[in-house]
Tab-separated table of C-alpha atoms and ligand atoms in Angstrom:
chain	number	residue	atom	x	y	z
O	892	MET	CA	-16.611	-34.973	7.632
O	893	THR	CA	-16.611	-38.199	9.594
O	894	SER	CA	-18.506	-41.277	8.392
O	895	ASP	CA	-21.510	-40.395	10.559
O	896	GLY	CA	-21.800	-37.046	8.807
O	897	THR	CA	-20.618	-34.890	11.716
O	898	LYS	CA	-17.881	-32.328	11.225
O	899	ARG	CA	-14.396	-33.305	12.333
O	900	THR	CA	-13.126	-31.081	15.113
O	901	ASP	CA	-9.871	-30.394	13.265
O	902	GLU	CA	-11.575	-28.980	10.173
O	903	PRO	CA	-11.494	-25.194	10.003
O	904	VAL	CA	-14.950	-23.773	9.389
O	905	THR	CA	-14.994	-21.164	6.673
O	906	GLY	CA	-18.676	-20.316	6.304
O	907	ARG	CA	-20.841	-18.098	8.471
O	908	ALA	CA	-21.878	-19.435	11.841
O	909	ASP	CA	-25.434	-20.756	12.033
O	910	ALA	CA	-26.119	-18.242	14.781
O	911	SER	CA	-26.315	-15.454	12.216
O	912	VAL	CA	-29.006	-17.090	10.060
O	913	GLY	CA	-32.292	-15.195	9.908
O	914	VAL	CA	-31.103	-12.169	11.879
O	915	SER	CA	-29.970	-9.096	9.993
O	916	GLU	CA	-26.501	-7.698	10.536
O	917	GLN	CA	-28.050	-4.453	11.736
O	918	LEU	CA	-30.123	-6.198	14.403
O	919	ARG	CA	-27.227	-8.295	15.586
O	920	GLN	CA	-25.030	-5.207	16.007
O	921	LYS	CA	-27.817	-3.431	17.860
O	922	HIS	CA	-28.428	-5.962	20.596
O	923	LEU	CA	-24.988	-7.221	21.567
O	924	TRP	CA	-23.483	-4.921	24.208
O	925	MET	CA	-19.717	-5.296	23.971
O	926	PRO	CA	-17.227	-5.118	26.858
O	927	TYR	CA	-14.978	-2.123	27.558
O	928	SER	CA	-16.486	-0.295	24.569
O	929	GLN	CA	-18.112	3.022	23.900
O	930	MET	CA	-20.761	1.433	21.714
O	931	LYS	CA	-21.342	4.637	19.767
O	932	THR	CA	-17.792	5.108	18.574
O	933	ALA	CA	-16.118	1.708	18.879
O	934	LEU	CA	-14.553	0.009	15.892
O	935	PRO	CA	-16.970	-2.551	14.429
O	936	ALA	CA	-16.205	-5.874	16.109
O	937	VAL	CA	-14.528	-8.549	14.011
O	938	GLU	CA	-16.827	-11.532	13.593
O	939	ILE	CA	-15.162	-14.873	14.272
O	940	VAL	CA	-16.799	-18.057	13.019
O	941	SER	CA	-14.320	-20.706	14.084
O	942	THR	CA	-11.007	-21.262	15.821
O	943	LEU	CA	-8.236	-23.777	15.428
O	944	GLY	CA	-4.783	-23.879	17.008
O	945	VAL	CA	-3.421	-20.334	17.031
O	946	PHE	CA	-5.951	-19.159	14.445
O	947	LEU	CA	-9.200	-17.230	14.527
O	948	GLN	CA	-11.229	-17.556	11.339
O	949	THR	CA	-13.169	-14.395	10.490
O	950	ALA	CA	-16.581	-14.317	8.840
O	951	ASP	CA	-15.086	-12.451	5.879
O	952	GLY	CA	-12.612	-15.230	5.188
O	953	ARG	CA	-9.457	-14.089	6.979
O	954	ARG	CA	-7.322	-16.187	9.267
O	955	LEU	CA	-5.793	-14.237	12.143
O	956	ILE	CA	-3.085	-15.446	14.525
O	957	ASP	CA	-4.452	-15.000	18.029
O	958	ALA	CA	-1.457	-13.210	19.555
O	959	ILE	CA	-3.199	-12.639	22.902
O	960	SER	CA	-4.728	-16.119	23.397
O	961	CYS	CA	-8.217	-14.598	23.632
O	962	TRP	CA	-7.524	-12.756	26.868
O	963	TRP	CA	-4.849	-15.205	28.012
O	964	THR	CA	-7.058	-18.273	28.049
O	965	ALA	CA	-6.070	-20.487	25.097
O	966	CYS	CA	-2.658	-21.614	26.349
O	967	HIS	CA	-2.730	-24.858	24.264
O	968	GLY	CA	-4.168	-23.089	21.221
O	969	HIS	CA	-7.849	-23.109	20.352
O	970	ARG	CA	-9.915	-26.249	20.080
O	971	HIS	CA	-7.128	-28.601	21.120
O	972	PRO	CA	-8.432	-32.107	20.253
O	973	HIS	CA	-7.731	-33.471	23.741
O	974	LEU	CA	-9.808	-30.725	25.331
O	975	VAL	CA	-12.549	-31.007	22.725
O	976	SER	CA	-12.932	-34.743	23.219
O	977	ALA	CA	-12.890	-34.431	27.025
O	978	VAL	CA	-15.736	-31.909	26.879
O	979	ALA	CA	-17.620	-33.915	24.230
O	980	ASP	CA	-17.367	-37.069	26.379
O	981	GLN	CA	-18.580	-35.215	29.433
O	982	LEU	CA	-21.462	-33.761	27.434
O	983	LYS	CA	-22.723	-37.277	26.705
O	984	THR	CA	-23.162	-38.110	30.378
O	985	MET	CA	-23.663	-34.945	32.387
O	986	PRO	CA	-23.155	-31.341	31.305
O	987	HIS	CA	-24.023	-29.894	34.680
O	988	VAL	CA	-25.314	-30.579	38.149
O	989	MET	CA	-25.536	-28.175	41.040
O	990	LEU	CA	-22.718	-28.522	43.525
O	991	GLY	CA	-25.005	-28.036	46.530
O	992	GLY	CA	-25.410	-31.352	48.341
O	993	ILE	CA	-24.228	-33.361	45.319
O	994	GLN	CA	-20.827	-33.700	43.709
O	995	HIS	CA	-19.375	-35.174	40.568
O	996	PRO	CA	-16.114	-36.909	39.679
O	997	GLN	CA	-14.736	-34.152	37.437
O	998	ALA	CA	-14.937	-31.496	40.162
O	999	LYS	CA	-13.481	-33.820	42.801
O	1000	ARG	CA	-10.651	-34.873	40.512
O	1001	LEU	CA	-9.906	-31.299	39.494
O	1002	ALA	CA	-9.847	-30.052	43.094
O	1003	ALA	CA	-7.416	-32.835	44.029
O	1004	ARG	CA	-5.185	-32.138	41.043
O	1005	LEU	CA	-5.105	-28.392	41.704
O	1006	ALA	CA	-4.145	-29.080	45.316
O	1007	GLN	CA	-1.290	-31.233	44.022
O	1008	LEU	CA	-0.122	-28.660	41.478
O	1009	LEU	CA	-0.247	-25.674	43.802
O	1010	PRO	CA	2.611	-24.973	46.186
O	1011	GLY	CA	2.473	-25.769	49.920
O	1012	ASP	CA	-0.803	-26.618	51.578
O	1013	LEU	CA	-3.151	-24.747	49.233
O	1014	ASN	CA	-5.544	-27.659	49.533
O	1015	HIS	CA	-9.116	-26.402	49.616
O	1016	VAL	CA	-10.661	-25.472	46.293
O	1017	PHE	CA	-13.784	-23.339	45.916
O	1018	PHE	CA	-15.022	-23.116	42.323
O	1019	SER	CA	-16.753	-20.195	40.673
O	1020	ASP	CA	-17.378	-19.065	37.124
O	1021	SER	CA	-15.205	-16.005	36.517
O	1022	GLY	CA	-11.991	-14.490	37.747
O	1023	SER	CA	-13.760	-11.511	39.295
O	1024	VAL	CA	-15.950	-13.820	41.357
O	1025	ALA	CA	-12.897	-15.842	42.426
O	1026	VAL	CA	-11.491	-12.561	43.778
O	1027	GLU	CA	-14.784	-11.750	45.527
O	1028	VAL	CA	-14.685	-15.167	47.166
O	1029	ALA	CA	-11.067	-14.667	48.270
O	1030	LEU	CA	-11.906	-11.302	49.861
O	1031	LYS	CA	-14.930	-12.812	51.574
O	1032	ILE	CA	-12.973	-15.806	52.873
O	1033	ALA	CA	-10.243	-13.515	54.196
O	1034	LYS	CA	-12.773	-11.303	55.954
O	1035	GLN	CA	-14.610	-14.279	57.456
O	1036	TYR	CA	-11.359	-15.975	58.480
O	1037	TRP	CA	-11.005	-13.218	61.069
O	1038	LEU	CA	-14.713	-12.976	61.848
O	1039	ASN	CA	-14.797	-16.674	62.721
O	1040	GLN	CA	-12.067	-15.941	65.262
O	1041	GLY	CA	-14.081	-13.122	66.821
O	1042	GLU	CA	-12.280	-10.269	65.061
O	1043	SER	CA	-15.039	-8.262	63.393
O	1044	ALA	CA	-13.173	-5.028	62.619
O	1045	ARG	CA	-10.931	-6.432	59.917
O	1046	ASN	CA	-12.859	-5.039	56.995
O	1047	HIS	CA	-10.180	-3.707	54.668
O	1048	PHE	CA	-7.389	-4.832	52.387
O	1049	VAL	CA	-4.076	-3.474	51.291
O	1050	CYS	CA	-3.927	-3.474	47.514
O	1051	PHE	CA	-1.466	-1.923	45.070
O	1052	GLN	CA	-1.110	0.977	42.705
O	1053	HIS	CA	-1.752	-0.182	39.128
O	1054	ALA	CA	-3.625	-3.252	40.372
O	1055	TYR	CA	-6.481	-4.844	38.456
O	1056	HIS	CA	-8.520	-7.651	40.008
O	1057	GLY	CA	-11.755	-7.669	38.043
O	1058	ASP	CA	-14.989	-5.841	37.393
O	1059	THR	CA	-17.346	-6.814	40.247
O	1060	THR	CA	-17.616	-4.353	43.107
O	1061	GLY	CA	-15.365	-6.068	45.672
O	1062	ALA	CA	-12.761	-6.708	42.988
O	1063	MET	CA	-13.096	-3.117	41.727
O	1064	SER	CA	-12.439	-1.824	45.224
O	1065	VAL	CA	-8.964	-3.412	45.243
O	1066	CYS	CA	-8.045	-2.058	41.802
O	1067	ASP	CA	-5.938	1.102	41.530
O	1068	PRO	CA	-8.405	3.767	42.737
O	1069	VAL	CA	-6.953	6.607	40.681
O	1070	ASP	CA	-5.340	5.257	37.559
O	1071	SER	CA	-7.897	2.644	36.510
O	1072	MET	CA	-11.026	2.284	34.456
O	1073	HIS	CA	-12.985	1.950	37.704
O	1074	ALA	CA	-11.712	5.244	39.153
O	1075	HIS	CA	-15.016	7.083	38.663
O	1076	PHE	CA	-16.823	4.584	40.903
O	1077	LYS	CA	-14.893	5.911	43.890
O	1078	GLY	CA	-17.803	6.820	46.187
O	1079	PHE	CA	-19.565	3.532	45.462
O	1080	LEU	CA	-16.743	1.170	46.410
O	1081	LEU	CA	-15.497	-0.287	49.686
O	1082	LYS	CA	-12.639	1.590	51.296
O	1083	GLN	CA	-9.289	-0.119	50.857
O	1084	PHE	CA	-5.650	0.860	51.366
O	1085	PRO	CA	-3.802	1.156	48.050
O	1086	ARG	CA	0.004	1.307	48.322
O	1087	PRO	CA	2.920	1.309	45.905
O	1088	ILE	CA	4.596	-2.085	45.541
O	1089	PRO	CA	7.696	-1.626	47.688
O	1090	GLN	CA	11.050	-1.910	46.008
O	1091	THR	CA	13.792	-0.447	48.183
O	1092	GLU	CA	14.701	-1.395	51.756
O	1093	GLN	CA	13.240	1.918	52.894
O	1094	GLU	CA	9.948	1.271	51.057
O	1095	PHE	CA	9.701	-2.201	52.562
O	1096	ALA	CA	10.243	-0.748	56.018
O	1097	GLU	CA	7.454	1.781	55.367
O	1098	PHE	CA	5.221	-0.992	54.057
O	1099	SER	CA	5.733	-3.051	57.225
O	1100	GLN	CA	5.084	-0.019	59.360
O	1101	PHE	CA	1.873	0.657	57.468
O	1102	LEU	CA	0.669	-2.919	57.948
O	1103	ARG	CA	1.484	-2.789	61.636
O	1104	HIS	CA	-0.283	0.523	62.120
O	1105	HIS	CA	-3.500	-0.638	60.394
O	1106	ARG	CA	-3.352	-4.272	61.434
O	1107	HIS	CA	-6.497	-4.188	63.574
O	1108	GLU	CA	-8.621	-3.126	60.564
O	1109	LEU	CA	-6.894	-5.207	57.872
O	1110	ALA	CA	-7.969	-8.659	56.682
O	1111	GLY	CA	-5.147	-9.090	54.198
O	1112	VAL	CA	-3.106	-7.980	51.228
O	1113	ILE	CA	-3.948	-8.757	47.603
O	1114	ILE	CA	-1.448	-8.755	44.746
O	1115	GLU	CA	-1.069	-9.863	41.142
O	1116	PRO	CA	2.219	-11.737	41.485
O	1117	LEU	CA	5.052	-10.711	39.112
O	1118	VAL	CA	2.849	-9.027	36.485
O	1119	GLN	CA	0.240	-6.306	36.920
O	1120	GLY	CA	-1.509	-7.060	33.674
O	1121	ALA	CA	-4.265	-4.592	32.924
O	1122	ALA	CA	-2.195	-1.627	34.142
O	1123	GLY	CA	0.110	-2.085	31.158
O	1124	MET	CA	1.987	-5.268	32.008
O	1125	LYS	CA	4.074	-3.848	34.818
O	1126	PHE	CA	6.571	-6.348	36.222
O	1127	HIS	CA	8.091	-6.679	39.665
O	1128	SER	CA	10.772	-9.178	40.584
O	1129	ALA	CA	10.453	-12.545	42.299
O	1130	GLY	CA	12.721	-11.140	45.035
O	1131	GLN	CA	10.331	-8.242	45.642
O	1132	LEU	CA	7.391	-10.615	45.762
O	1133	ARG	CA	9.152	-12.887	48.258
O	1134	GLU	CA	10.102	-9.973	50.508
O	1135	LEU	CA	6.556	-8.639	50.329
O	1136	ALA	CA	5.113	-12.035	51.265
O	1137	GLU	CA	7.470	-12.212	54.238
O	1138	ARG	CA	6.445	-8.758	55.417
O	1139	VAL	CA	2.761	-9.685	55.196
O	1140	ARG	CA	3.389	-12.903	57.100
O	1141	ALA	CA	5.397	-11.101	59.769
O	1142	GLU	CA	2.333	-8.962	60.519
O	1143	ARG	CA	0.137	-12.080	60.584
O	1144	LEU	CA	-2.070	-10.884	57.731
O	1145	LEU	CA	-3.445	-13.002	54.912
O	1146	LEU	CA	-1.826	-12.806	51.496
O	1147	ILE	CA	-4.073	-13.275	48.458
O	1148	ALA	CA	-2.283	-14.022	45.180
O	1149	ASP	CA	-4.444	-13.190	42.186
O	1150	GLU	CA	-3.002	-15.600	39.615
O	1151	ILE	CA	-5.977	-15.357	37.291
O	1152	ALA	CA	-3.773	-13.977	34.519
O	1153	THR	CA	-0.374	-15.358	35.556
O	1154	GLY	CA	-1.427	-18.903	36.498
O	1155	PHE	CA	-1.009	-21.923	34.238
O	1156	GLY	CA	2.362	-21.136	32.780
O	1157	ARG	CA	2.011	-17.612	31.443
O	1158	THR	CA	5.105	-16.373	33.333
O	1159	GLY	CA	7.129	-19.503	32.494
O	1160	THR	CA	6.377	-21.446	35.688
O	1161	MET	CA	3.075	-23.093	36.523
O	1162	PHE	CA	2.303	-20.243	38.925
O	1163	ALA	CA	4.083	-16.919	39.310
O	1164	CYS	CA	4.333	-17.600	43.068
O	1165	ASP	CA	6.588	-20.565	42.259
O	1166	GLN	CA	9.323	-18.175	41.084
O	1167	ALA	CA	9.319	-16.417	44.441
O	1168	GLU	CA	8.956	-19.741	46.281
O	1169	ILE	CA	6.061	-18.396	48.316
O	1170	VAL	CA	2.816	-19.960	49.451
O	1171	PRO	CA	0.041	-17.371	49.716
O	1172	ASP	CA	-2.888	-17.996	52.061
O	1173	LEU	CA	-5.351	-17.770	49.184
O	1174	ILE	CA	-4.830	-18.009	45.455
O	1175	CYS	CA	-7.256	-17.081	42.671
O	1176	LEU	CA	-7.225	-18.975	39.373
O	1177	GLY	CA	-9.155	-18.495	36.136
O	1178	LYS	CA	-8.422	-17.778	32.468
O	1179	GLY	CA	-5.967	-20.592	31.498
O	1180	LEU	CA	-7.633	-23.027	33.929
O	1181	THR	CA	-9.780	-24.581	31.176
O	1182	GLY	CA	-7.333	-23.863	28.350
O	1183	GLY	CA	-9.746	-21.371	26.805
O	1184	MET	CA	-12.664	-23.801	26.556
O	1185	LEU	CA	-15.220	-22.801	29.179
O	1186	PRO	CA	-15.655	-20.302	31.997
O	1187	LEU	CA	-14.298	-21.595	35.300
O	1188	ALA	CA	-12.406	-20.028	38.175
O	1189	ALA	CA	-11.243	-21.152	41.579
O	1190	THR	CA	-10.238	-19.718	44.928
O	1191	VAL	CA	-7.916	-22.043	46.790
O	1192	ALA	CA	-7.215	-21.757	50.517
O	1193	THR	CA	-4.514	-23.195	52.738
O	1194	THR	CA	-5.369	-25.733	55.414
O	1195	GLU	CA	-4.932	-23.033	58.080
O	1196	VAL	CA	-7.479	-20.735	56.403
O	1197	PHE	CA	-9.906	-23.606	55.799
O	1198	SER	CA	-9.588	-24.761	59.404
O	1199	GLN	CA	-11.165	-21.503	60.622
O	1200	PHE	CA	-14.337	-22.422	58.718
O	1201	TYR	CA	-14.352	-26.084	59.761
O	1202	SER	CA	-16.356	-26.149	62.968
O	1203	ASP	CA	-19.598	-27.182	64.633
O	1204	ASP	CA	-20.896	-23.636	64.319
O	1205	PRO	CA	-23.144	-23.202	61.237
O	1206	ASP	CA	-22.289	-19.483	61.204
O	1207	HIS	CA	-18.677	-20.368	60.487
O	1208	ALA	CA	-19.580	-21.849	57.087
O	1209	LEU	CA	-18.718	-20.005	53.884
O	1210	MET	CA	-22.063	-18.749	52.600
O	1211	HIS	CA	-21.291	-18.559	48.914
O	1212	GLY	CA	-22.356	-20.753	46.001
O	1213	PRO	CA	-22.524	-19.600	42.388
O	1214	THR	CA	-25.231	-21.560	40.545
O	1215	TYR	CA	-22.845	-22.928	37.930
O	1216	MET	CA	-19.891	-23.481	40.256
O	1217	GLY	CA	-17.846	-26.535	39.353
O	1218	ASN	CA	-19.729	-27.008	36.083
O	1219	ALA	CA	-18.943	-30.530	34.870
O	1220	LEU	CA	-18.060	-29.534	31.289
O	1221	ALA	CA	-15.718	-26.820	32.516
O	1222	CYS	CA	-14.098	-29.162	35.049
O	1223	ALA	CA	-13.634	-31.784	32.316
O	1224	ALA	CA	-11.890	-29.155	30.183
O	1225	ALA	CA	-9.677	-28.118	33.100
O	1226	ASN	CA	-8.740	-31.727	33.864
O	1227	ALA	CA	-7.850	-32.252	30.214
O	1228	SER	CA	-5.829	-29.027	30.217
O	1229	ILE	CA	-3.813	-30.248	33.212
O	1230	ASP	CA	-3.212	-33.525	31.294
O	1231	LEU	CA	-1.598	-31.460	28.543
O	1232	PHE	CA	0.615	-29.598	31.007
O	1233	GLU	CA	1.697	-33.012	32.308
O	1234	LYS	CA	2.251	-34.632	28.921
O	1235	GLU	CA	3.607	-31.813	26.779
O	1236	PRO	CA	6.460	-29.335	27.302
O	1237	ARG	CA	4.160	-26.358	27.832
O	1238	LEU	CA	6.245	-24.504	30.399
O	1239	GLU	CA	9.351	-24.873	28.282
O	1240	GLN	CA	7.401	-23.598	25.272
O	1241	ALA	CA	6.248	-20.615	27.312
O	1242	ARG	CA	9.779	-19.815	28.448
O	1243	ARG	CA	11.107	-20.017	24.904
O	1244	ILE	CA	8.693	-17.284	23.844
O	1245	ALA	CA	10.430	-14.869	26.247
O	1246	GLU	CA	13.829	-15.875	24.834
O	1247	TRP	CA	12.510	-15.324	21.333
O	1248	GLY	CA	11.109	-11.933	22.362
O	1249	GLU	CA	14.440	-10.777	23.777
O	1250	GLU	CA	16.279	-11.865	20.685
O	1251	ARG	CA	13.852	-10.999	17.905
O	1252	LEU	CA	12.253	-7.895	19.364
O	1253	GLY	CA	15.372	-6.777	21.251
O	1254	ARG	CA	16.320	-4.735	18.218
O	1255	LEU	CA	13.173	-2.654	18.706
O	1256	ARG	CA	14.795	-1.138	21.780
O	1257	SER	CA	16.367	1.462	19.508
O	1258	HIS	CA	13.048	2.303	17.805
O	1259	PRO	CA	12.182	5.981	18.465
O	1260	ARG	CA	8.715	5.102	19.791
O	1261	VAL	CA	9.873	2.312	22.146
O	1262	ARG	CA	10.516	3.052	25.812
O	1263	GLN	CA	11.184	-0.465	27.059
O	1264	LEU	CA	10.991	-4.109	26.084
O	1265	ARG	CA	10.289	-6.670	28.792
O	1266	CYS	CA	9.695	-10.398	28.447
O	1267	LEU	CA	8.628	-13.053	30.928
O	1268	GLY	CA	7.423	-16.525	29.972
O	1269	ALA	CA	4.928	-16.328	27.144
O	1270	LEU	CA	4.587	-12.588	27.530
O	1271	VAL	CA	6.425	-10.038	25.407
O	1272	VAL	CA	5.754	-6.397	26.237
O	1273	VAL	CA	6.794	-3.394	24.179
O	1274	GLU	CA	6.244	-0.185	26.110
O	1275	ILE	CA	5.770	2.784	23.817
O	1276	ASP	CA	5.698	6.579	24.171
O	1277	CYS	CA	1.896	7.006	23.881
O	1278	GLU	CA	-1.455	5.391	24.657
O	1279	PRO	CA	-2.690	4.886	21.096
O	1280	GLY	CA	-6.074	3.290	21.835
O	1281	LEU	CA	-7.546	0.610	19.597
O	1282	LYS	CA	-8.302	2.505	16.398
O	1283	PRO	CA	-4.806	3.129	15.040
O	1284	VAL	CA	-3.579	-0.290	16.142
O	1285	VAL	CA	-6.100	-3.101	15.693
O	1286	PRO	CA	-6.725	-2.590	11.933
O	1287	ARG	CA	-2.950	-2.550	11.315
O	1288	TYR	CA	-2.544	-5.876	13.104
O	1289	ILE	CA	-5.419	-7.306	11.086
O	1290	GLU	CA	-3.820	-6.153	7.835
O	1291	LYS	CA	-0.881	-8.374	8.793
O	1292	GLY	CA	-3.050	-11.342	9.780
O	1293	VAL	CA	-2.733	-10.933	13.553
O	1294	TRP	CA	-5.262	-10.435	16.326
O	1295	ALA	CA	-3.887	-8.284	19.164
O	1296	ARG	CA	-4.892	-5.189	21.090
O	1297	PRO	CA	-2.755	-2.531	22.734
O	1298	LEU	CA	-3.055	-2.023	26.470
O	1299	ARG	CA	-2.517	1.539	27.612
O	1300	ASN	CA	1.047	2.423	26.589
O	1301	THR	CA	2.043	-1.097	25.596
O	1302	LEU	CA	1.898	-3.340	22.586
O	1303	TYR	CA	2.133	-6.882	23.827
O	1304	LEU	CA	2.078	-10.492	22.695
O	1305	ALA	CA	0.679	-13.256	24.918
O	1306	PRO	CA	0.249	-16.043	22.358
O	1307	PRO	CA	-0.763	-19.671	22.863
O	1308	PHE	CA	2.346	-21.497	24.112
O	1309	VAL	CA	2.195	-23.822	21.078
O	1310	ILE	CA	2.754	-21.019	18.559
O	1311	SER	CA	5.424	-21.837	15.956
O	1312	TRP	CA	8.500	-19.730	15.127
O	1313	PRO	CA	7.137	-18.605	11.719
O	1314	GLN	CA	3.880	-17.583	13.408
O	1315	LEU	CA	5.826	-15.633	16.030
O	1316	GLU	CA	7.765	-13.981	13.210
O	1317	GLN	CA	4.468	-12.925	11.661
O	1318	CYS	CA	3.442	-11.410	15.019
O	1319	ALA	CA	6.767	-9.574	15.237
O	1320	ASP	CA	6.343	-8.167	11.715
O	1321	ALA	CA	2.812	-7.049	12.562
O	1322	LEU	CA	3.966	-5.422	15.786
O	1323	GLN	CA	6.703	-3.565	13.915
O	1324	TRP	CA	4.128	-2.446	11.335
O	1325	VAL	CA	1.930	-1.062	14.114
O	1326	LEU	CA	4.901	0.639	15.731
O	1327	ASP	CA	6.010	2.275	12.490
O	1328	ASN	CA	2.514	3.639	11.956
O	1329	LEU	CA	1.674	4.929	15.413
O	1330	PRO	CA	-0.029	8.324	15.394
K	1115	PLP	C1	-5.341	-10.342	37.457
K	1115	PLP	C2	-6.780	-10.463	37.104
K	1115	PLP	N1	-7.679	-10.650	38.064
K	1115	PLP	C3	-8.992	-10.790	37.796
K	1115	PLP	C4	-9.456	-10.729	36.507
K	1115	PLP	C5	-10.926	-10.850	36.245
K	1115	PLP	O1	-11.203	-12.060	35.627
K	1115	PLP	P1	-12.581	-12.246	34.805
K	1115	PLP	O2	-12.470	-11.358	33.610
K	1115	PLP	O3	-12.598	-13.704	34.465
K	1115	PLP	O4	-13.686	-11.842	35.720
K	1115	PLP	C6	-8.555	-10.524	35.465
K	1115	PLP	C7	-9.026	-10.418	34.080
K	1115	PLP	O5	-8.352	-9.969	33.191
K	1115	PLP	C8	-7.173	-10.386	35.759
K	1115	PLP	O6	-6.273	-10.163	34.811
């Protein structure tokens, strides 16, 4: 406790959260509809009452290492004091104002800093409140980019097999149409052109030919650079990404890089695009943007894209504006998160996790259930011979004091970049325990 009786932010909380007082466990379970879950058969959710650093504190008194950074958000660990105080300070003056017609310093500062951090002339930042919406905005901007130039038939996108771009309908339409959780929405979604990510010279030639053939009806191409996350952490090389970007440019189409998962250091560079030395026309950011503090996302456009909206014609304006866009608390958190990237060796920490993974988990390559081990930045992926689902995996991790979930046929670690070696060792032991007990 501090002298004024308030709790210090660095004290772990061990009791039950106040939110549970007066409401029975049964009622609480009944009303909260959980994501990606068959509510009838899902494992009971683990109740978390506080977080600190790499740890999640459970209501029943356990401390779990968050080996997946709460869906890749908490890159500095949870409740980092610099982020907490930035948000607390902002809370004292202005939690939120609409961004329509008025602005605030945190949003302006954040937009300017993102423009500085991003490669090339990605200079124009449009805020939203989730990654899926950032993708929607990117698709809409790309479509309108052509519309504003009098080209109204460019209504479709090339997307990729195994892609995942979010859960709203536009974003769903550019996910893998066959092998994805959204596959059964087929008739409901916009028509797009899914393709394999080209690898060989021949495949690149076919890709170019495809773009050329459909050019008149295409607005652009959307890709998760370097890592297709939700499909089971599939990697492609920086060389492939660069070649792909060149092919898209050669056909004068827009390239959208969805860096919602890869952005902010996860692949070992600030953005995955940096490794391929490419500048997409639009980039989507989310997840790590606020360091796991608050929901915020952004779609950032190049000067060329923005210039097609900048005119005397009111119809050329981008008609989009989420109510909470550029929320001041979230922008304060994001500004503080960028401070930490500037002041602390985050990218180096992220890269060292891949080195650790190769060395420590490399020996798992000979495990009978392991198909492949691949590491990139703060991402260690163990591909296995089955899709075990959550039930045989999550409780085993918890037994070993780790919070992680399998994804399709992979067990993976995407920890906060600040995780220590002993904590990583604990994650490795837990992963091995899961592996040895797969059904
Ligand atoms: C690559 C990618 N795009 C988009 C999204 C959607 O982001 P959100 O869950 O914030 O809507 C995700 C989420 O996992 C993602 O990994």
